[in-house]
Short mmCIF file of C-alpha atoms in Angstrom, two decimals:
data_model
loop_
_atom_site.label_atom_id
_atom_site.label_comp_id
_atom_site.label_asym_id
_atom_site.label_seq_id
_atom_site.Cartn_x
_atom_site.Cartn_y
_atom_site.Cartn_z
CA MET A 1 -12.62 44.59 222.07
CA ARG A 2 -12.12 42.18 219.21
CA GLU A 3 -14.74 39.95 220.81
CA THR A 4 -17.34 42.59 219.91
CA ALA A 5 -19.06 41.84 216.62
CA GLY A 6 -18.14 44.16 213.78
CA LEU A 7 -14.77 45.33 215.08
CA ARG A 8 -11.67 44.58 213.03
CA ASP A 9 -8.99 47.04 214.13
CA VAL A 10 -8.29 47.91 217.76
CA ALA A 11 -5.32 49.66 219.40
CA ALA A 12 -4.90 50.74 223.03
CA LEU A 13 -2.44 53.51 223.93
CA ALA A 14 -1.32 55.09 227.18
CA VAL A 15 -1.61 58.79 226.35
CA ARG A 16 0.09 61.47 228.44
CA THR A 17 -2.12 64.51 228.98
CA ASP A 18 -2.36 67.27 231.57
CA GLY A 19 0.26 65.65 233.78
CA ASP A 20 -1.50 62.28 233.81
CA THR A 21 -1.44 59.10 231.76
CA ARG A 22 -4.78 57.88 230.37
CA LEU A 23 -5.71 54.76 228.47
CA VAL A 24 -7.27 55.49 225.08
CA CYS A 25 -8.77 52.86 222.81
CA TYR A 26 -8.80 53.47 219.04
CA VAL A 27 -11.24 51.42 216.98
CA GLY A 28 -11.25 51.11 213.19
CA GLN A 29 -14.50 49.75 211.81
CA ASP A 30 -13.43 49.88 208.17
CA GLY A 31 -16.80 48.96 206.75
CA GLY A 32 -17.22 46.03 209.10
CA GLY A 33 -20.44 47.26 210.67
CA THR A 34 -21.34 49.89 213.21
CA VAL A 35 -20.99 49.37 216.96
CA SER A 36 -21.82 52.26 219.25
CA VAL A 37 -19.26 53.60 221.70
CA GLU A 38 -21.79 52.94 224.47
CA ALA A 39 -21.97 49.26 223.50
CA MET A 40 -18.18 49.01 223.40
CA GLY A 41 -17.91 50.61 226.85
CA ALA A 42 -20.54 48.28 228.29
CA HIS A 43 -18.69 45.29 226.86
CA LEU A 44 -15.39 46.38 228.42
CA ARG A 45 -16.99 47.11 231.79
CA ALA A 46 -18.36 43.59 231.85
CA LYS A 47 -14.99 42.06 230.98
CA LEU A 48 -12.30 44.20 232.61
CA PRO A 49 -11.56 45.66 236.05
CA HIS A 50 -12.08 49.41 236.22
CA TYR A 51 -8.38 50.29 236.16
CA MET A 52 -8.02 48.60 232.74
CA GLN A 53 -10.95 50.43 231.15
CA PRO A 54 -10.11 53.21 228.69
CA ALA A 55 -10.83 56.82 229.52
CA LYS A 56 -11.99 57.32 225.96
CA ILE A 57 -12.93 55.19 222.95
CA ILE A 58 -12.28 56.83 219.57
CA VAL A 59 -13.89 55.30 216.47
CA GLU A 60 -12.38 55.85 213.02
CA GLU A 61 -13.04 54.38 209.61
CA ARG A 62 -9.59 52.77 209.65
CA LEU A 63 -6.47 53.02 211.78
CA PRO A 64 -3.18 54.28 210.29
CA ARG A 65 -0.77 51.54 209.23
CA LEU A 66 2.97 51.17 208.85
CA PRO A 67 4.46 49.64 205.67
CA ASN A 68 4.70 46.29 207.50
CA GLY A 69 0.96 46.32 208.14
CA LYS A 70 1.10 47.07 211.86
CA VAL A 71 -0.87 49.88 213.46
CA ASP A 72 1.07 53.16 213.40
CA ARG A 73 0.98 53.89 217.12
CA THR A 74 3.29 56.88 216.80
CA SER A 75 0.80 58.56 214.51
CA LEU A 76 -2.06 57.84 216.91
CA ALA A 77 -0.10 59.10 219.91
CA ALA A 78 0.62 62.41 218.15
CA ARG A 79 -3.06 63.22 217.64
CA ASP A 80 -4.92 65.74 219.74
CA ILE A 81 -7.76 64.23 221.73
CA ASP A 82 -11.01 66.07 222.39
CA TRP A 83 -12.01 65.12 225.92
CA GLY A 84 -15.45 66.56 225.37
CA GLN A 85 -15.15 69.47 227.78
CA ALA A 86 -16.19 72.04 225.20
CA ALA A 87 -19.40 70.14 224.42
CA ALA A 88 -20.72 70.19 227.98
CA ALA A 89 -24.15 71.78 228.11
CA ALA A 90 -25.26 74.17 230.86
CA PHE A 91 -26.28 72.38 234.06
CA ALA A 92 -29.87 73.31 234.76
CA GLY A 93 -30.84 70.59 237.22
CA ASP A 94 -32.45 71.36 240.56
CA ASP A 95 -31.82 68.01 242.26
CA PRO A 96 -29.69 68.73 245.38
CA ASP A 97 -27.62 65.57 244.96
CA GLU A 98 -26.90 66.34 241.32
CA ILE A 99 -25.93 69.86 242.33
CA ALA A 100 -23.56 68.44 244.96
CA VAL A 101 -21.93 66.11 242.44
CA ALA A 102 -21.74 68.88 239.82
CA ARG A 103 -19.92 71.10 242.31
CA VAL A 104 -17.27 68.42 242.87
CA TRP A 105 -16.94 67.77 239.13
CA SER A 106 -16.46 71.48 238.51
CA ASP A 107 -13.68 71.64 241.10
CA LEU A 108 -11.86 68.56 239.79
CA LEU A 109 -12.35 69.01 236.06
CA GLY A 110 -12.34 72.80 235.80
CA LEU A 111 -15.72 72.84 234.03
CA VAL A 112 -18.30 75.57 234.44
CA THR A 113 -21.03 73.94 232.30
CA LEU A 114 -22.34 70.47 233.06
CA SER A 115 -25.30 68.25 232.35
CA SER A 116 -26.63 65.25 234.24
CA ASP A 117 -25.99 62.82 231.37
CA LEU A 118 -22.26 63.58 231.04
CA ASP A 119 -19.80 60.72 231.53
CA PHE A 120 -17.09 61.65 234.06
CA PHE A 121 -14.40 59.84 232.06
CA SER A 122 -15.44 61.44 228.78
CA VAL A 123 -14.97 65.02 229.99
CA GLY A 124 -11.47 64.75 231.42
CA GLY A 125 -11.83 62.33 234.33
CA HIS A 126 -9.14 59.72 234.86
CA SER A 127 -8.01 57.25 237.53
CA LEU A 128 -6.38 59.79 239.84
CA LEU A 129 -9.33 62.16 239.63
CA ALA A 130 -11.60 59.19 240.28
CA ASN A 131 -9.74 58.63 243.55
CA LEU A 132 -10.24 62.28 244.51
CA LEU A 133 -13.88 62.18 243.42
CA ALA A 134 -14.49 59.09 245.56
CA ALA A 135 -12.99 60.84 248.58
CA ARG A 136 -15.06 64.01 248.01
CA LEU A 137 -18.31 62.08 247.55
CA SER A 138 -17.50 60.01 250.63
CA ASP A 139 -17.26 63.25 252.55
CA THR A 140 -20.61 64.39 251.18
CA ALA A 141 -22.36 61.08 251.90
CA ALA A 142 -20.55 60.39 255.22
CA ARG A 143 -20.23 56.86 253.86
CA PRO A 144 -17.34 55.29 251.93
CA VAL A 145 -17.62 55.60 248.16
CA ARG A 146 -15.22 53.19 246.50
CA VAL A 147 -13.26 54.04 243.37
CA ALA A 148 -14.80 51.02 241.68
CA GLU A 149 -18.24 52.58 242.24
CA ILE A 150 -17.13 55.72 240.40
CA HIS A 151 -16.32 53.54 237.40
CA GLU A 152 -19.65 51.73 237.73
CA HIS A 153 -21.62 55.01 238.00
CA ARG A 154 -19.98 57.17 235.38
CA THR A 155 -22.59 59.90 234.71
CA LEU A 156 -23.43 62.81 236.96
CA ALA A 157 -26.99 61.55 237.39
CA ASP A 158 -25.81 58.04 238.30
CA GLN A 159 -23.41 59.38 240.90
CA ALA A 160 -26.15 61.54 242.40
CA ALA A 161 -28.31 58.40 242.68
CA LEU A 162 -25.35 56.63 244.30
CA LEU A 163 -25.18 59.40 246.91
CA ARG A 164 -28.87 58.97 247.70
CA ARG A 165 -28.45 55.22 248.17
CA LYS A 166 -25.44 55.74 250.42
CA ARG A 167 -27.35 58.16 252.62
CA ALA A 168 -30.31 55.79 252.82
CA GLN A 169 -28.00 53.14 254.30
CA LEU A 170 -26.74 55.52 256.98
CA PRO A 171 -28.24 55.60 260.49
CA ASP A 172 -29.01 59.10 261.79
CA ALA A 173 -26.27 58.89 264.44
CA GLN A 174 -23.68 58.03 261.84
CA ALA A 175 -24.86 60.74 259.49
CA ALA A 176 -23.71 63.31 262.02
CA ALA A 177 -20.22 61.81 262.11
CA GLY A 178 -19.19 63.15 258.73
CA THR A 179 -15.52 63.51 259.67
CA THR A 180 -15.20 59.86 260.66
CA GLY A 181 -16.89 58.84 257.43
CA ARG A 182 -14.45 60.94 255.45
CA LEU A 183 -11.41 59.51 257.26
CA ARG A 184 -12.47 55.95 256.58
CA ALA A 185 -13.39 56.76 253.01
CA VAL A 186 -10.03 58.37 252.26
CA ALA A 187 -8.25 55.35 253.71
CA GLU A 188 -10.38 53.10 251.51
CA THR A 189 -9.59 55.33 248.54
CA LEU A 190 -5.85 54.83 249.09
CA ARG A 191 -6.29 51.08 249.48
CA GLU A 192 -8.52 50.94 246.41
CA SER A 193 -5.93 52.90 244.43
CA GLY A 194 -3.28 50.35 245.37
CA ARG A 195 -5.49 47.43 244.38
CA GLY A 196 -6.53 49.18 241.19
CA HIS A 197 -2.98 49.31 239.89
CA GLY A 198 -2.06 45.77 240.81
CA VAL A 199 0.31 46.92 243.57
CA PRO A 200 1.62 44.24 245.94
CA GLY A 201 1.00 44.53 249.67
CA VAL A 202 2.11 47.70 251.41
CA GLY A 203 5.54 47.65 252.93
CA SER A 204 6.92 45.39 250.21
CA GLY A 205 10.53 45.93 249.24
CA GLY A 206 11.96 46.75 245.87
CA PHE A 207 9.77 49.74 245.05
CA ARG A 208 11.44 52.60 243.24
CA GLY A 209 10.16 55.01 245.80
CA ARG A 210 10.33 56.33 249.30
CA ARG A 211 9.01 55.26 252.65
CA THR A 212 8.45 56.76 256.06
CA GLY A 213 7.55 55.39 259.47
CA VAL A 214 5.49 57.02 262.22
CA HIS A 215 4.74 55.98 265.78
CA VAL A 216 1.12 55.97 266.88
CA ARG A 217 -0.20 55.87 270.41
CA ARG A 218 -3.60 56.24 272.05
CA ARG A 219 -4.69 57.68 275.35
CA ARG A 220 -3.80 54.78 277.62
CA ARG A 221 -1.48 53.68 280.39
CA HIS A 222 1.43 51.79 278.89
CA ARG A 223 4.48 49.97 280.11
CA HIS A 224 6.67 53.04 280.62
CA GLY A 225 4.02 54.98 282.56
CA GLY A 226 2.35 58.27 281.80
CA ARG A 227 -0.72 59.03 279.72
CA VAL A 228 -0.90 59.88 276.05
CA ARG A 229 -2.61 63.17 275.21
CA SER A 230 -4.00 63.73 271.73
CA ARG A 231 -2.66 67.05 270.41
CA ASP A 232 -4.35 66.69 267.03
CA PRO A 233 -8.03 67.79 266.96
CA ALA A 234 -8.76 65.35 264.12
CA ALA A 235 -7.61 62.47 266.30
CA ARG A 236 -10.67 62.88 268.50
CA HIS A 237 -12.84 61.50 265.72
CA VAL A 238 -11.12 58.11 265.50
CA HIS A 239 -11.14 55.12 267.82
CA HIS A 240 -8.99 55.18 270.98
CA GLN A 241 -8.05 58.88 270.69
CA ALA A 242 -5.17 57.96 268.36
CA HIS A 243 -2.20 60.29 268.33
CA ALA A 244 0.31 59.78 265.54
CA PHE A 245 3.52 61.31 266.85
CA MET A 246 5.14 63.91 264.56
CA LEU A 247 2.83 62.89 261.72
CA SER A 248 2.98 66.25 259.93
CA GLU A 249 6.77 66.15 259.99
CA HIS A 250 6.85 62.62 258.56
CA ILE A 251 4.45 63.54 255.77
CA ALA A 252 6.53 66.64 254.96
CA ARG A 253 9.69 64.53 254.80
CA LEU A 254 7.87 61.98 252.63
CA ARG A 255 6.99 64.72 250.16
CA THR A 256 10.52 66.16 250.22
CA SER A 257 12.04 62.73 249.65
CA ALA A 258 9.71 62.10 246.71
CA ARG A 259 10.75 65.37 245.10
CA ILE A 260 14.41 64.43 245.48
CA LEU A 261 13.56 61.28 243.49
CA ASP A 262 11.89 63.46 240.81
CA PHE A 263 8.23 62.84 241.50
CA ASP A 264 5.42 64.43 243.52
CA LEU A 265 2.89 62.76 245.78
CA GLU A 266 -0.56 62.49 244.26
CA HIS A 267 -2.37 63.32 247.53
CA SER A 268 -2.32 66.47 249.64
CA ASP A 269 -0.87 66.57 253.14
CA ASP A 270 -4.39 66.85 254.59
CA THR A 271 -5.53 63.78 252.68
CA LEU A 272 -2.55 61.72 253.86
CA HIS A 273 -3.05 62.92 257.41
CA ALA A 274 -6.73 61.98 257.38
CA ALA A 275 -6.08 58.64 255.72
CA THR A 276 -3.42 57.77 258.28
CA LEU A 277 -5.77 58.44 261.18
CA ALA A 278 -8.43 56.38 259.43
CA VAL A 279 -6.07 53.42 258.97
CA VAL A 280 -5.14 53.59 262.65
CA ALA A 281 -8.82 53.70 263.62
CA GLU A 282 -9.75 50.76 261.41
CA ALA A 283 -6.83 48.69 262.73
CA ARG A 284 -7.70 49.67 266.33
CA ILE A 285 -4.04 50.28 267.06
CA THR A 286 -3.19 50.79 270.74
CA GLU A 287 0.53 51.33 270.38
CA GLY A 288 2.09 50.75 267.02
CA TYR A 289 3.90 51.85 263.91
CA ILE A 290 2.71 53.48 260.70
CA ARG A 291 4.48 52.97 257.39
CA MET A 292 3.84 55.12 254.34
CA ASN A 293 5.19 54.17 250.95
CA ALA A 294 5.16 56.20 247.75
CA TRP A 295 6.29 54.73 244.46
CA ARG A 296 6.07 55.01 240.70
CA GLY A 297 3.79 52.74 238.70
CA SER A 298 4.73 50.02 236.26
CA GLU A 299 3.51 51.61 233.03
CA ILE A 300 7.13 51.83 231.84
CA ILE A 301 9.59 49.07 232.72
CA GLN A 302 12.94 50.74 232.27
CA THR A 303 15.36 53.00 234.14
CA ALA A 304 13.63 56.27 233.24
CA ALA A 305 10.18 56.72 234.74
CA LEU A 306 8.97 60.13 233.59
CA ARG A 307 5.58 58.97 232.35
CA THR A 308 4.61 56.64 235.15
CA SER A 309 1.86 57.20 237.68
CA VAL A 310 2.50 57.75 241.39
CA HIS A 311 0.95 55.70 244.18
CA THR A 312 0.84 55.93 247.96
CA SER A 313 -0.01 53.39 250.63
CA VAL A 314 -0.48 53.60 254.39
CA ALA A 315 -0.11 50.63 256.73
CA ALA A 316 -0.21 50.33 260.53
CA TRP A 317 0.54 47.52 262.93
CA GLU A 318 1.01 46.91 266.63
CA LEU A 319 4.53 47.11 268.02
CA PRO A 320 5.22 43.87 269.91
CA GLU A 321 7.84 43.57 272.61
CA GLY A 322 11.27 43.21 271.07
CA TYR A 323 10.20 44.68 267.72
CA TYR A 324 13.53 46.45 267.17
CA ALA A 325 15.69 44.82 269.86
CA ALA A 326 15.30 42.54 272.87
CA ALA A 327 12.65 43.53 275.41
CA ASP A 328 15.34 44.32 278.01
CA ALA A 329 17.50 46.39 275.61
CA LEU A 330 16.50 49.64 277.31
CA ASP A 331 18.22 48.40 280.48
CA LYS A 332 21.03 46.28 279.04
CA GLY A 333 21.74 48.14 275.81
CA ILE A 334 22.50 46.76 272.35
CA SER A 335 25.72 45.87 270.54
CA LEU A 336 26.97 47.39 267.30
CA VAL A 337 29.69 46.34 264.88
CA THR A 338 31.22 48.46 262.12
CA GLY A 339 29.90 47.30 258.75
CA ARG A 340 31.98 46.71 255.64
CA TYR A 341 29.89 48.93 253.37
CA ARG A 342 29.95 52.73 253.49
CA ARG A 343 27.31 55.34 252.95
CA PRO A 344 27.95 57.16 249.66
CA ALA A 345 28.73 60.84 249.49
CA PRO A 346 25.88 63.19 248.48
CA GLU A 347 27.59 63.65 245.10
CA TYR A 348 27.09 59.94 244.34
CA ALA A 349 23.56 59.16 245.53
CA PRO A 350 20.32 60.92 246.66
CA VAL A 351 21.23 60.41 250.32
CA LYS A 352 18.74 62.98 251.61
CA SER A 353 15.79 60.91 250.38
CA LYS A 354 14.47 58.08 252.53
CA ALA A 355 14.54 55.92 249.43
CA ALA A 356 14.21 52.15 249.34
CA GLY A 357 17.41 51.92 247.28
CA ASN A 358 19.40 53.62 250.02
CA TYR A 359 18.44 50.85 252.42
CA MET A 360 20.18 48.04 250.52
CA ILE A 361 23.47 48.81 252.28
CA GLY A 362 21.69 48.73 255.63
CA THR A 363 19.94 45.44 254.89
CA VAL A 364 23.12 43.59 253.98
CA SER A 365 25.09 45.18 256.83
CA LYS A 366 22.52 44.34 259.49
CA ASN A 367 22.22 40.77 258.24
CA GLU A 368 25.98 40.37 258.62
CA ALA A 369 25.91 41.99 262.07
CA LEU A 370 23.19 39.64 263.30
CA ARG A 371 25.08 36.60 262.02
CA ALA A 372 28.15 37.82 263.91
CA GLY A 373 26.19 38.05 267.17
CA PHE A 374 25.60 41.83 267.22
CA ASN A 375 22.28 43.65 267.19
CA ASP A 376 23.03 46.11 264.39
CA ALA A 377 25.79 47.54 262.22
CA LEU A 378 27.42 50.97 262.26
CA LEU A 379 28.09 52.53 258.89
CA LEU A 380 30.96 54.83 257.95
CA ASP A 381 30.89 57.52 255.28
CA ASP A 382 33.13 57.90 252.25
CA ARG A 383 35.74 59.63 254.43
CA GLY A 384 35.84 56.86 257.03
CA ASN A 385 33.83 58.69 259.73
CA PHE A 386 30.80 57.42 261.65
CA VAL A 387 27.44 58.09 259.99
CA GLU A 388 24.63 56.04 261.55
CA ALA A 389 23.33 52.56 262.29
CA THR A 390 21.47 50.79 259.49
CA GLY A 391 18.19 52.53 260.31
CA ALA A 392 18.86 54.88 263.23
CA HIS A 393 20.97 57.91 264.08
CA LEU A 394 24.01 57.69 266.33
CA PHE A 395 24.89 59.74 269.42
CA PHE A 396 27.78 59.55 271.89
CA THR A 397 28.06 60.96 275.41
CA LYS A 398 31.32 62.22 276.88
CA ASP A 399 31.86 64.19 280.08
CA GLY A 400 28.22 65.28 280.27
CA ALA A 401 27.99 66.44 276.66
CA LEU A 402 26.50 64.98 273.45
CA TYR A 403 28.35 64.24 270.22
CA THR A 404 26.73 63.19 266.95
CA PRO A 405 27.86 62.90 263.31
CA THR A 406 26.78 65.37 260.66
CA THR A 407 23.97 64.38 258.29
CA ARG A 408 26.07 64.99 255.17
CA CYS A 409 25.54 61.43 253.93
CA MET A 410 22.15 60.57 255.42
CA ILE A 411 18.61 61.78 255.93
CA ASP A 412 17.81 64.42 258.50
CA GLY A 413 16.17 62.36 261.21
CA ILE A 414 12.97 63.44 262.95
CA THR A 415 13.84 61.62 266.18
CA ARG A 416 17.34 63.08 265.96
CA ALA A 417 15.78 66.56 265.84
CA CYS A 418 13.72 65.68 268.91
CA VAL A 419 16.86 64.58 270.80
CA LEU A 420 18.66 67.81 269.92
CA ALA A 421 15.68 69.90 271.05
CA ILE A 422 15.37 67.99 274.34
CA ALA A 423 19.10 68.35 274.97
CA ALA A 424 18.95 72.09 274.32
CA ARG A 425 16.06 72.49 276.78
CA ALA A 426 17.94 70.45 279.41
CA GLY A 427 21.10 72.52 278.97
CA ILE A 428 23.12 69.61 277.59
CA ALA A 429 25.84 70.77 275.21
CA CYS A 430 25.92 69.02 271.84
CA ALA A 431 28.70 68.97 269.25
CA VAL A 432 27.84 68.02 265.66
CA GLY A 433 30.78 67.09 263.45
CA ASP A 434 32.91 64.37 261.92
CA LEU A 435 33.55 61.51 264.34
CA ALA A 436 36.29 59.05 263.49
CA PRO A 437 35.92 55.41 264.66
CA ARG A 438 38.48 56.02 267.42
CA PHE A 439 35.95 58.29 269.13
CA ALA A 440 34.01 55.18 270.18
CA GLY A 441 36.89 54.45 272.57
CA GLU A 442 37.02 58.02 273.90
CA ALA A 443 33.28 58.32 274.68
CA ASP A 444 31.72 57.15 277.94
CA GLY A 445 28.39 56.18 276.37
CA ALA A 446 26.40 55.87 273.18
CA PHE A 447 22.86 55.42 271.92
CA ILE A 448 20.91 55.23 268.70
CA CYS A 449 17.56 56.88 267.99
CA GLY A 450 14.82 56.54 265.40
CA THR A 451 11.06 56.29 265.02
CA ALA A 452 10.98 52.52 265.56
CA CYS A 453 13.65 52.18 268.26
CA GLU A 454 13.01 55.57 269.96
CA ILE A 455 16.14 56.06 272.12
CA LEU A 456 18.08 52.86 272.65
CA PRO A 457 21.28 52.66 274.75
CA VAL A 458 24.37 51.06 273.25
CA ALA A 459 26.42 48.78 275.52
CA ARG A 460 29.08 47.84 272.97
CA ILE A 461 30.63 49.11 269.74
CA ASP A 462 33.11 46.64 268.26
CA ASP A 463 35.51 46.02 271.21
CA HIS A 464 34.45 49.07 273.24
CA HIS A 465 32.04 48.54 276.17
CA TYR A 466 29.96 51.15 278.00
CA ASP A 467 28.54 51.24 281.54
CA LEU A 468 24.90 52.31 281.29
CA SER A 469 24.20 52.60 285.00
CA GLY A 470 25.75 56.01 285.62
CA ASN A 471 24.96 57.81 282.36
CA ASP A 472 22.78 60.72 283.53
CA VAL A 473 22.73 62.37 280.09
CA LEU A 474 21.27 59.26 278.52
CA ARG A 475 18.60 58.88 281.21
CA THR A 476 17.64 62.55 280.92
CA LEU A 477 17.14 62.20 277.17
CA ILE A 478 15.14 58.95 277.45
CA THR A 479 12.84 60.55 280.03
CA GLY A 480 12.49 63.73 277.97
CA TYR A 481 11.66 61.82 274.82
CA ARG A 482 9.07 59.73 276.62
CA GLU A 483 7.40 62.89 277.91
CA LEU A 484 7.47 64.37 274.41
CA ILE A 485 5.74 61.45 272.70
CA GLU A 486 3.18 61.27 275.50
CA GLY A 487 2.30 64.93 275.13
CA ARG A 488 3.62 65.90 278.56
CA SER A 489 6.44 68.14 277.30
CA ASP A 490 6.47 71.68 275.96
CA VAL A 491 9.69 71.12 273.98
CA GLU A 492 9.25 72.53 270.47
CA VAL A 493 10.69 70.59 267.54
CA PRO A 494 10.68 72.77 264.38
CA ASN A 495 9.36 71.14 261.21
CA ALA A 496 12.50 71.51 259.11
CA TRP A 497 10.98 69.34 256.35
CA ALA A 498 7.97 71.55 255.56
CA GLN A 499 8.18 73.54 252.34
#
């Protein structure tokens, strides 16, 4: 801003308002000439990416100063800001595209009076609402509208013109596929949001947030036989008839985990569902894995994070052979060793959230297990009982029955719930309770389960070995789970994570 002629005093503040943080630029001209707000905005748009542009520029004769001569930012932050909503004139246009844009603005901004020359960011719009606006306009145009284009076309009239240009680029056949256009646009909105805030690639570690993983399959013959049936009507609109297994449950658990960590997701369940299907379609996944991450922004670099923004990403990739364990692990089983670290009690950590921080113990423990020649580590709880593997739930078999630890110190697994439902349907008794390490020697079999590994037999725990060949309970569960993910089972798994 100081590059603009006539400006002497400039201060930028992150202002918290209506549950969101907005960038406000204060300018003190102090007799140094007059520069219009429009000229300042044009200058910034030419110099800065859209996510660094202020939502409002406020011009004053001079900015308040502290005794040491610095700008009094506390005084500026305490001021009420008029976002211009009260000054909006009645919308009297008859252009259908302007009417369509005005309807979306009214929904997002809560305004009942609008005019075609209003600036979206001057009447309450901000970066999050720009994401939602881009998604809504993408739906209207059946073509992706990027968040950056919202910042480039700020007025209602400009956005209506943008809609017309988008439609002009659209072949008639594509114009009818509005749902597909919306799915792709929402996915692009999420990606654009990540880029806009300088977020590293999805799936990166170290975020103060929460993650979830989902399996995705399409209607195809695959190595274990059977055909995948899409049970989600929206899946019919994406490539390959993609079916993301238990997607609603994973999104519900994502939202629950975020709330445990004291923040809410910025997108609705429907938006995340649509974006996930769009990502799968764009990646042309045949059989793969979806990873969602939600995390707080970097506006405040300290322990507390009350005034930071929230971001979400969706990634998908193919699952190669041996992704979780060796390709023959289903037949030969895997080996587990008891790790040296323990899962904390629920009084000491947010253990019911699938938080990145909770995975540090698993990362170190699995590294040590691999170096020792095992496939994974088993973790104990604060009382010395079995809890889980580093990223999967643990089950034992004994005399035709199932045994599994409680979830007192860990997340409530979605695949675990599937196993319990399949066992109940098959008439297999299951005991849930504390299991001391000695139980590994009393059991006649074991397996782990999770979204990535599905159901994986265990051939060894520490010095205890299991014969996989005669374990009918294990084979029944593997077959039942395969039928469930392929849509060939009527087993009902309640969504215990929905609120």
